[in-house]
XYZ file of C-alpha atoms in Angstrom:
568
model
C 22.385 29.110 -33.642
C 19.044 27.089 -32.160
C 20.384 25.614 -35.935
C 23.087 24.217 -34.767
C 21.489 22.087 -31.659
C 18.699 21.000 -33.204
C 21.647 19.574 -35.920
C 22.760 17.395 -33.185
C 19.746 16.880 -31.325
C 18.291 14.978 -34.866
C 22.474 13.111 -35.061
C 20.999 11.493 -31.648
C 17.442 10.238 -33.254
C 19.047 9.121 -36.859
C 21.739 6.663 -34.902
C 18.844 5.404 -32.177
C 16.235 4.897 -34.692
C 17.061 1.662 -36.267
C 17.339 0.197 -32.968
C 14.448 0.895 -30.723
C 11.404 -1.683 -31.651
C 7.886 -0.427 -30.706
C 7.081 -4.777 -30.902
C 10.086 -5.092 -27.762
C 8.349 -3.403 -26.342
C 5.300 -4.509 -25.595
C 6.446 -7.662 -25.257
C 8.093 -6.382 -21.872
C 4.809 -4.529 -21.413
C 2.884 -7.966 -21.857
C 5.617 -9.821 -19.635
C 5.642 -7.155 -17.228
C 1.900 -7.071 -16.622
C 1.689 -10.861 -15.622
C 2.617 -10.283 -12.647
C 0.650 -9.408 -9.585
C 3.588 -6.600 -8.633
C 1.806 -4.610 -5.185
C 4.307 -3.503 -3.304
C 5.969 -5.407 -0.218
C 4.455 -8.701 -2.405
C 6.117 -11.386 -3.238
C 4.474 -11.424 -7.775
C 6.227 -6.866 -7.472
C 9.737 -9.310 -6.485
C 9.654 -11.849 -8.718
C 8.316 -9.290 -11.956
C 12.184 -7.459 -10.924
C 13.680 -10.657 -11.693
C 11.855 -11.977 -14.235
C 12.748 -7.920 -15.741
C 16.234 -8.818 -14.946
C 16.968 -12.515 -16.604
C 15.034 -10.724 -19.916
C 18.251 -7.431 -19.470
C 20.993 -10.024 -19.355
C 19.559 -11.485 -22.053
C 19.006 -8.636 -24.156
C 21.763 -6.550 -23.479
C 24.952 -5.789 -24.789
C 28.344 -6.471 -23.103
C 28.379 -2.820 -21.769
C 25.771 -2.485 -19.222
C 25.843 -3.719 -16.289
C 22.915 -4.986 -14.537
C 21.901 -5.406 -10.017
C 18.999 -6.120 -8.449
C 18.938 -5.989 -4.929
C 15.911 -5.389 -1.662
C 14.710 -2.159 0.860
C 14.047 -4.804 4.078
C 11.559 -3.619 6.882
C 12.709 0.004 8.366
C 15.039 0.258 5.776
C 14.040 4.243 5.544
C 13.817 8.092 7.558
C 11.013 8.063 9.931
C 8.637 9.979 8.138
C 8.531 7.629 5.361
C 5.659 4.864 6.165
C 6.669 1.428 4.530
C 3.926 -1.374 3.634
C 4.075 -5.102 5.660
C 4.911 -7.564 3.839
C 0.903 -8.610 1.891
C 0.057 -11.087 -0.429
C -3.212 -12.941 -1.885
C -4.030 -16.118 -2.746
C -7.688 -15.257 -3.653
C -10.770 -13.297 -2.870
C -14.492 -13.640 -3.930
C -17.966 -11.403 -2.897
C -21.305 -12.363 -3.720
C -23.904 -9.446 -4.517
C -27.766 -10.757 -4.969
C -26.406 -14.252 -6.454
C -23.258 -13.507 -8.289
C -20.161 -13.621 -7.327
C -17.027 -12.369 -8.309
C -13.914 -13.308 -7.646
C -9.866 -12.545 -7.428
C -9.639 -14.789 -10.253
C -11.272 -12.850 -12.834
C -10.838 -9.682 -11.234
C -7.185 -8.843 -9.578
C -7.985 -5.293 -8.209
C -11.492 -7.061 -6.271
C -9.832 -7.664 -3.179
C -7.636 -4.070 -1.496
C -4.194 -4.176 -1.436
C -3.211 -5.148 1.600
C -6.563 -5.897 3.021
C -5.789 -8.457 5.730
C -7.659 -12.325 5.753
C -11.520 -12.968 6.692
C -11.865 -15.537 9.292
C -13.995 -17.234 7.314
C -16.971 -16.159 5.370
C -18.118 -12.808 6.428
C -21.878 -12.437 5.586
C -24.053 -9.209 6.753
C -25.915 -6.208 6.003
C -24.496 -2.993 3.572
C -24.361 0.412 4.810
C -23.070 3.499 3.815
C -20.572 4.985 5.356
C -21.815 9.141 4.404
C -19.135 10.758 5.984
C -16.006 8.327 6.340
C -14.288 10.526 8.812
C -17.144 10.708 11.434
C -15.672 8.373 14.588
C -19.578 7.954 15.038
C -20.877 6.157 11.874
C -18.158 2.846 12.317
C -20.012 2.918 16.315
C -22.779 2.576 15.239
C -22.159 0.804 12.640
C -19.616 -1.999 13.654
C -21.072 -5.110 12.535
C -22.424 -4.419 9.141
C -20.070 -4.345 5.651
C -19.592 -0.974 5.008
C -19.879 1.133 1.831
C -16.908 3.828 1.565
C -16.457 5.548 -1.736
C -13.929 8.629 0.070
C -11.071 9.182 1.508
C -10.829 5.040 1.759
C -7.300 4.017 3.314
C -8.713 6.915 6.465
C -12.148 4.962 6.205
C -10.288 1.764 6.391
C -7.909 2.808 9.331
C -11.192 3.902 11.528
C -12.842 0.902 10.439
C -10.109 -1.068 11.536
C -10.062 0.540 14.885
C -13.898 -0.263 15.185
C -13.691 -3.592 14.572
C -16.022 -3.985 11.572
C -15.725 -7.137 10.065
C -15.385 -6.056 5.939
C -15.112 -2.811 4.185
C -16.475 -2.417 0.205
C -14.658 0.225 -2.378
C -15.758 2.343 -4.788
C -15.104 5.356 -6.820
C -17.130 7.441 -9.115
C -14.290 8.802 -10.189
C -12.962 5.797 -11.631
C -14.562 3.572 -15.124
C -17.721 3.040 -14.193
C -17.742 -0.379 -14.348
C -14.322 -1.814 -13.973
C -13.158 -3.123 -10.475
C -11.242 -0.191 -8.870
C -7.245 -0.646 -7.468
C -6.617 0.297 -4.089
C -4.329 -0.065 -1.806
C -4.180 0.108 2.300
C 0.019 0.508 2.584
C -1.028 -0.640 6.369
C 2.383 -0.245 7.826
C 3.588 -3.404 10.046
C 2.759 -2.038 13.013
C -0.991 -1.769 11.303
C -1.258 -4.545 9.791
C -0.543 -6.919 13.606
C -3.331 -5.154 14.502
C -5.998 -5.541 11.736
C -8.906 -7.420 10.679
C -10.712 -5.694 9.268
C -11.086 -7.059 4.817
C -11.326 -4.770 2.193
C -12.522 -5.236 -0.495
C -13.229 -2.891 -3.928
C -16.929 -3.298 -6.339
C -16.828 -1.837 -9.792
C -18.885 2.240 -9.702
C -22.149 0.572 -11.103
C -22.264 -1.740 -8.615
C -21.093 0.288 -5.262
C -24.222 2.724 -6.209
C -26.574 0.186 -5.611
C -24.876 -1.367 -2.266
C -26.324 0.471 0.375
C -29.125 -2.489 2.174
C -28.376 -5.631 0.295
C -27.058 -8.409 2.632
C -23.801 -9.494 1.141
C -21.066 -12.600 1.052
C -17.577 -12.316 0.957
C -14.466 -13.711 2.125
C -10.192 -13.290 1.755
C -7.841 -15.422 1.607
C -4.321 -13.768 2.165
C -0.759 -13.216 4.279
C -0.301 -9.729 5.421
C 2.586 -8.648 8.609
C 6.017 -8.516 8.999
C 8.750 -5.952 7.226
C 7.975 -6.107 3.815
C 10.286 -6.120 0.056
C 10.842 -3.828 -1.784
C 12.791 -4.485 -4.673
C 15.163 -2.757 -7.074
C 16.313 -2.718 -10.506
C 19.403 -0.794 -11.725
C 21.454 -1.419 -14.679
C 23.553 1.060 -16.332
C 26.191 1.913 -19.385
C 29.936 3.201 -18.016
C 31.127 3.920 -14.685
C 28.969 2.507 -11.601
C 29.447 5.309 -9.187
C 30.080 8.303 -11.371
C 26.431 10.968 -11.692
C 24.592 10.592 -14.375
C 20.977 10.869 -15.997
C 18.556 8.380 -15.263
C 15.537 6.785 -16.228
C 13.279 5.771 -13.989
C 9.914 4.036 -13.775
C 7.529 2.722 -11.096
C 7.649 -1.145 -11.994
C 4.543 -2.161 -9.169
C 1.142 -1.926 -9.460
C -1.524 -4.989 -9.773
C -2.387 -6.970 -12.835
C -2.390 -6.308 -16.116
C -1.391 -2.363 -14.963
C -0.637 -2.580 -18.308
C -0.724 1.760 -19.262
C 0.068 2.020 -15.178
C 3.484 1.546 -15.547
C 4.540 -1.311 -17.329
C 4.056 0.640 -20.359
C 6.668 2.811 -18.263
C 8.333 0.471 -17.357
C 8.984 -1.169 -20.968
C 9.985 1.868 -22.706
C 12.041 2.537 -20.258
C 13.591 -0.605 -21.041
C 13.740 -0.426 -24.611
C 15.166 2.814 -24.099
C 17.775 2.398 -22.748
C 18.883 -1.007 -24.706
C 18.637 0.824 -27.665
C 20.988 3.563 -26.586
C 23.573 0.947 -25.167
C 23.589 -1.017 -28.931
C 23.778 2.160 -30.988
C 26.737 3.029 -28.042
C 28.282 -1.383 -27.770
C 28.098 -1.009 -31.983
C 30.093 2.403 -32.515
C 26.970 4.170 -33.363
C 26.302 6.511 -30.698
C 29.804 7.950 -29.216
C 30.260 6.514 -25.118
C 28.167 9.138 -22.905
C 30.416 11.280 -20.949
C 28.718 10.433 -18.131
C 26.812 7.388 -16.678
C 23.699 6.392 -17.902
C 20.838 4.224 -15.573
C 17.768 2.350 -16.208
C 15.639 2.896 -12.530
C 13.123 0.268 -12.031
C 10.994 0.549 -8.460
C 8.252 0.642 -6.722
C 6.913 4.013 -6.636
C 7.302 7.167 -4.004
C 8.861 4.502 -1.325
C 11.446 2.932 -3.458
C 12.455 6.289 -5.361
C 12.388 8.033 -1.431
C 14.316 5.019 -0.144
C 17.210 5.495 -3.072
C 17.359 8.541 -2.690
C 17.679 9.080 1.158
C 20.961 6.142 0.440
C 22.635 5.167 -3.186
C 21.087 6.661 -5.844
C 22.030 10.578 -4.098
C 25.113 11.483 -5.061
C 24.921 9.480 -7.891
C 21.613 11.226 -10.416
C 21.340 15.154 -10.803
C 18.800 14.448 -13.952
C 15.631 12.545 -13.726
C 13.374 11.076 -16.716
C 10.200 9.389 -15.387
C 7.742 6.932 -17.653
C 5.000 6.719 -15.952
C 1.822 6.382 -17.900
C 2.878 6.122 -21.962
C 0.713 3.080 -24.186
C -2.670 3.863 -24.236
C -4.621 4.205 -26.894
C -5.887 7.603 -28.011
C -9.155 6.465 -28.026
C -9.066 5.920 -23.858
C -6.821 8.787 -23.221
C -4.564 11.224 -24.799
C -1.955 11.199 -26.658
C 2.010 11.156 -24.240
C 2.969 14.636 -23.105
C 5.891 16.271 -21.225
C 4.716 17.717 -17.372
C 7.240 20.452 -16.988
C 8.552 21.089 -13.400
C 6.841 23.328 -10.957
C 7.745 27.342 -11.662
C 8.690 26.938 -7.982
C 12.022 24.608 -9.191
C 12.735 26.101 -12.280
C 14.147 26.016 -15.230
C 14.292 21.767 -16.365
C 16.951 21.023 -18.576
C 15.711 16.873 -18.862
C 12.215 18.988 -19.188
C 13.626 21.449 -22.230
C 16.089 18.325 -23.916
C 12.685 16.460 -23.859
C 11.147 18.746 -26.531
C 14.129 19.549 -28.210
C 13.736 15.389 -29.406
C 10.259 16.076 -29.398
C 10.456 18.546 -31.998
C 12.926 17.272 -34.634
C 11.868 14.115 -34.948
C 8.315 15.446 -35.948
C 6.293 13.580 -33.785
C 4.144 16.844 -31.809
C 4.909 18.797 -29.197
C 2.510 18.364 -26.465
C 3.534 19.891 -23.146
C 1.591 20.867 -20.059
C 2.504 22.183 -16.567
C 3.914 20.649 -14.135
C 1.159 17.156 -12.443
C 2.382 16.247 -9.172
C 2.275 11.481 -8.524
C 4.827 9.845 -8.821
C 8.893 9.604 -8.970
C 9.637 13.175 -10.897
C 8.627 14.291 -7.464
C 11.359 12.848 -5.668
C 13.557 13.998 -7.576
C 12.340 17.570 -7.033
C 12.201 17.347 -3.348
C 15.610 16.023 -3.334
C 16.891 19.184 -5.683
C 17.064 17.236 -8.942
C 15.385 18.272 -12.219
C 13.030 15.769 -13.186
C 9.658 15.114 -15.220
C 7.144 13.321 -15.838
C 6.793 11.870 -19.581
C 2.585 10.542 -19.413
C -0.901 10.224 -20.835
C -3.903 12.028 -18.583
C -7.084 11.752 -18.133
C -7.244 8.100 -18.304
C -10.387 5.923 -19.158
C -9.395 2.841 -17.283
C -7.091 4.410 -14.442
C -6.422 1.677 -11.410
C -9.018 -0.227 -11.899
C -8.396 -4.972 -13.788
C -9.822 -2.931 -17.126
C -6.686 -1.870 -17.833
C -4.884 -4.896 -19.899
C -2.793 -4.472 -22.930
C -5.410 -4.548 -25.645
C -6.281 -0.844 -24.973
C -1.774 -0.525 -25.524
C -0.708 1.995 -28.359
C 2.814 0.199 -29.389
C 3.144 3.104 -31.646
C 2.807 4.859 -28.503
C 5.452 3.220 -26.760
C 7.760 2.843 -29.957
C 7.859 7.189 -30.014
C 8.207 7.147 -25.962
C 10.821 5.332 -25.899
C 12.446 6.746 -29.015
C 12.600 9.787 -27.583
C 13.166 9.409 -24.643
C 16.484 7.200 -25.353
C 17.925 10.564 -27.563
C 16.870 12.519 -24.491
C 18.881 10.623 -21.401
C 22.196 10.347 -24.182
C 21.772 13.428 -24.824
C 21.578 14.913 -20.708
C 25.103 12.138 -20.705
C 26.270 14.677 -22.863
C 27.258 18.665 -22.722
C 24.243 19.226 -25.065
C 22.505 22.458 -24.369
C 19.037 23.057 -24.531
C 17.822 25.827 -26.948
C 14.991 25.740 -24.220
C 11.911 26.769 -26.163
C 9.489 23.977 -24.320
C 9.819 27.217 -22.165
C 8.638 29.373 -24.291
C 6.232 26.526 -25.582
C 5.293 26.290 -21.839
C 4.496 30.366 -20.958
C 2.246 30.671 -24.185
C 0.511 28.006 -23.154
C -0.621 28.658 -20.140
C -1.585 32.366 -20.838
C -4.084 31.471 -23.463
C -5.730 29.322 -20.944
C -5.851 32.607 -18.953
C -6.980 35.285 -21.844
C -9.769 32.383 -21.765
C -10.731 32.392 -19.005
C -10.583 36.319 -19.277
C -7.981 36.314 -16.506
C -6.292 39.296 -17.476
C -4.777 40.088 -14.414
C -3.613 36.705 -13.433
C -2.475 36.552 -17.416
C -0.776 40.571 -17.135
C 1.145 38.251 -13.810
C 1.908 35.763 -16.351
C 4.201 37.434 -18.031
C 5.893 40.044 -15.969
C 6.683 36.458 -13.142
C 7.216 33.371 -16.057
C 9.900 35.077 -18.237
C 12.093 35.946 -15.206
C 11.490 31.933 -12.572
C 12.502 30.355 -16.079
C 14.511 32.390 -17.746
C 13.084 32.578 -21.199
C 14.804 34.614 -23.658
C 13.850 36.905 -26.429
C 10.207 37.432 -24.243
C 10.577 41.981 -24.261
C 10.324 42.262 -19.814
C 7.492 44.333 -19.082
C 6.792 45.729 -15.596
C 7.596 43.850 -12.606
C 4.017 43.076 -11.303
C 3.119 40.637 -7.647
C 0.007 39.389 -5.722
C -0.642 38.740 -2.772
C -3.486 38.576 -1.327
C -1.350 39.863 2.509
C 2.015 41.507 3.414
C 3.540 38.193 4.291
C 7.528 37.626 4.862
C 7.484 34.614 6.414
C 10.250 31.711 5.321
C 8.434 28.466 4.456
C 11.158 25.946 5.521
C 9.915 21.938 5.328
C 10.417 19.543 7.780
C 9.946 16.045 5.474
C 11.142 16.235 1.905
C 7.592 16.186 0.168
C 3.954 15.466 0.845
C 2.461 12.114 -0.265
C -0.580 11.083 1.686
C -0.180 8.560 4.801
C 3.027 7.409 3.074
C 4.572 10.530 4.671
C 2.804 11.483 7.499
C 3.862 10.424 11.163
C 0.812 11.069 12.314
C -1.784 9.125 15.457
C -5.854 8.625 13.490
C -6.830 11.514 15.136
C -4.642 13.464 13.968
C -4.900 12.285 10.673
C -8.651 13.132 10.633
C -8.164 16.534 11.777
C -5.802 16.825 9.543
C -8.054 15.725 6.777
C -10.749 16.878 7.094
C -8.664 20.511 6.825
C -7.569 19.613 3.356
C -11.570 19.380 2.289
C -12.610 22.470 3.002
C -9.056 23.629 1.445
C -10.354 23.397 -2.705
C -6.503 24.068 -4.169
C -4.236 21.977 -6.631
C -3.293 19.144 -4.932
C -0.068 19.986 -7.110
C 0.669 23.172 -4.831
C 0.997 20.842 -1.732
C 3.953 19.663 -2.866
C 4.925 23.373 -5.171
C 5.092 24.791 -0.581
C 7.835 22.012 -0.006
C 10.034 22.130 -3.871
C 9.449 26.465 -2.325
C 10.944 25.598 0.891
C 13.997 23.941 -0.390
C 14.579 26.948 -2.260
C 14.263 29.777 0.859
C 10.457 31.375 -0.391
C 8.379 33.074 1.670
C 4.858 33.452 1.824
C 5.224 36.917 -0.293
C 6.681 35.423 -3.563
C 5.096 32.402 -3.687
C 1.714 33.208 -3.363
C 3.063 35.640 -6.571
C 4.967 32.637 -8.303
C 1.597 30.191 -7.879
C -0.939 32.960 -9.162
C 0.531 32.915 -12.120
C 0.306 29.453 -12.885
C -3.335 28.335 -11.086
C -4.845 31.948 -11.632
C -5.694 35.152 -8.651
C -8.867 33.849 -8.154
C -8.042 29.963 -7.463
C -5.732 31.309 -4.955
C -7.024 33.831 -2.951
C -6.661 33.193 1.309
C -6.432 29.451 0.267
C -2.306 29.354 0.212
C -2.482 30.848 3.928
C -4.809 27.892 4.978
C -2.946 25.369 3.988
C 0.502 26.940 5.085
C -0.466 27.345 8.488
C -3.022 24.039 8.007
C 0.713 21.921 6.959
C 2.513 24.128 10.156
C -0.196 23.260 12.669
C 0.579 19.084 11.831
C 4.557 19.666 11.952
C 5.068 19.587 8.063
C 6.692 22.772 7.628
C 7.291 26.149 9.937
C 7.297 29.485 9.051
C 9.555 32.019 10.180
């Protein structure tokens, strides 16, 4: 049976192979990376307009294209949309050396207000970015912040601090990091604090130094968030979606010009193969969706997309050369969601193509989260870690044309198969189980391995695995049911709280050392009617019994105390 299914995959692979071009995808990537694609900015709108022209030029006659913009308060009350922002120029001078926006596009923090002339001052490092006293006593200084930059910015703005410098040890130490403030229209009306970034190798020596800086920007009013869609088939019919976020600053080659260009290449290749009769017309409508990360996908799922797509293949960072990252890999759906037809089909395609079968457990942080939050099937193809992630060094010189081509090739095959009645083999789930068991055993955590061996085959519906004695685990007996009040957790974008409550909530999260993926798994579990006991057992089978302990209870109670979920 599996051989017959994989023969079908091979036929689609052979049909698509003659159309996919890594060089064309690289051309698309270079076009995208020219634009400063900050959410709610003109650069993002221009990038989408340019790709719309590319689609009209490159797509065969069986493709339809449309673009539109969300403006102002277009979405649910719990979603905080960024204000309109344009950057014209920025610079910072440190010990006689000037660094400029034209040299380092990520130097001005996205959504920073303009300065009132040149700001001059002594740099003071904020040791506790959540302590208001640090801002009050240094409100005439230039503050250096190394963590919690969005909360820190709001505190700095509330206390009238003239400027804030962001440095981050986790980013490439010689590159200017990208940070977005995502100020709402209401916040933008009051904000005057200027925010810029510097590389860690500069920032770690800044305390006590005198700096000068200036920012020329426009901030305020409702921002516009553009979405580009193209489709093969009936505009109003359901079908799978190829999606990628097109936002982020220039160059943003891997994040995420690579995902956008690979998705575009995959879509055009399918369209051409169908137009030429090499592939039959798909049974369902196939869509390409390029949008702003999180904001665009949430607004779309709240509106036009809700009844049109139940499966999403999200391409996010898929082109970095192996020297600076890992090969693109499949991040499977979380255990609280269960098996994924999208993930299974992608794995079958990779396996059949002989490219390799890299697979990992779910990782949060992109638009597949939104598909999952709204009860759809969604996985991400991604490279992590990435040396130049969210810095101005993320340019086209470190992009692999081969990875772009392979990703587009497999994505095209996957999305076409998802539009048919293809039933995947499920070998992805078996591979994932083996990977998780190996990790537990390698750590000597045999108790968690036994738990995983009992739970994972049932939750992921893995066939051909001998049934073991059912095991469960929870530090306390707690059968309360989780009920989400918002679909997902996405930081300040989805926290409808006043600043003081945000500070309190952030402090609490800092004390709970638990993988951030668990945050969203709580919401997915809630949509599926989980009790706390069940959630404890399933997450412990993935993250380890010792990794959860009582921390999950603390996290759930923090979420409940701040109105994100209820426990009944």
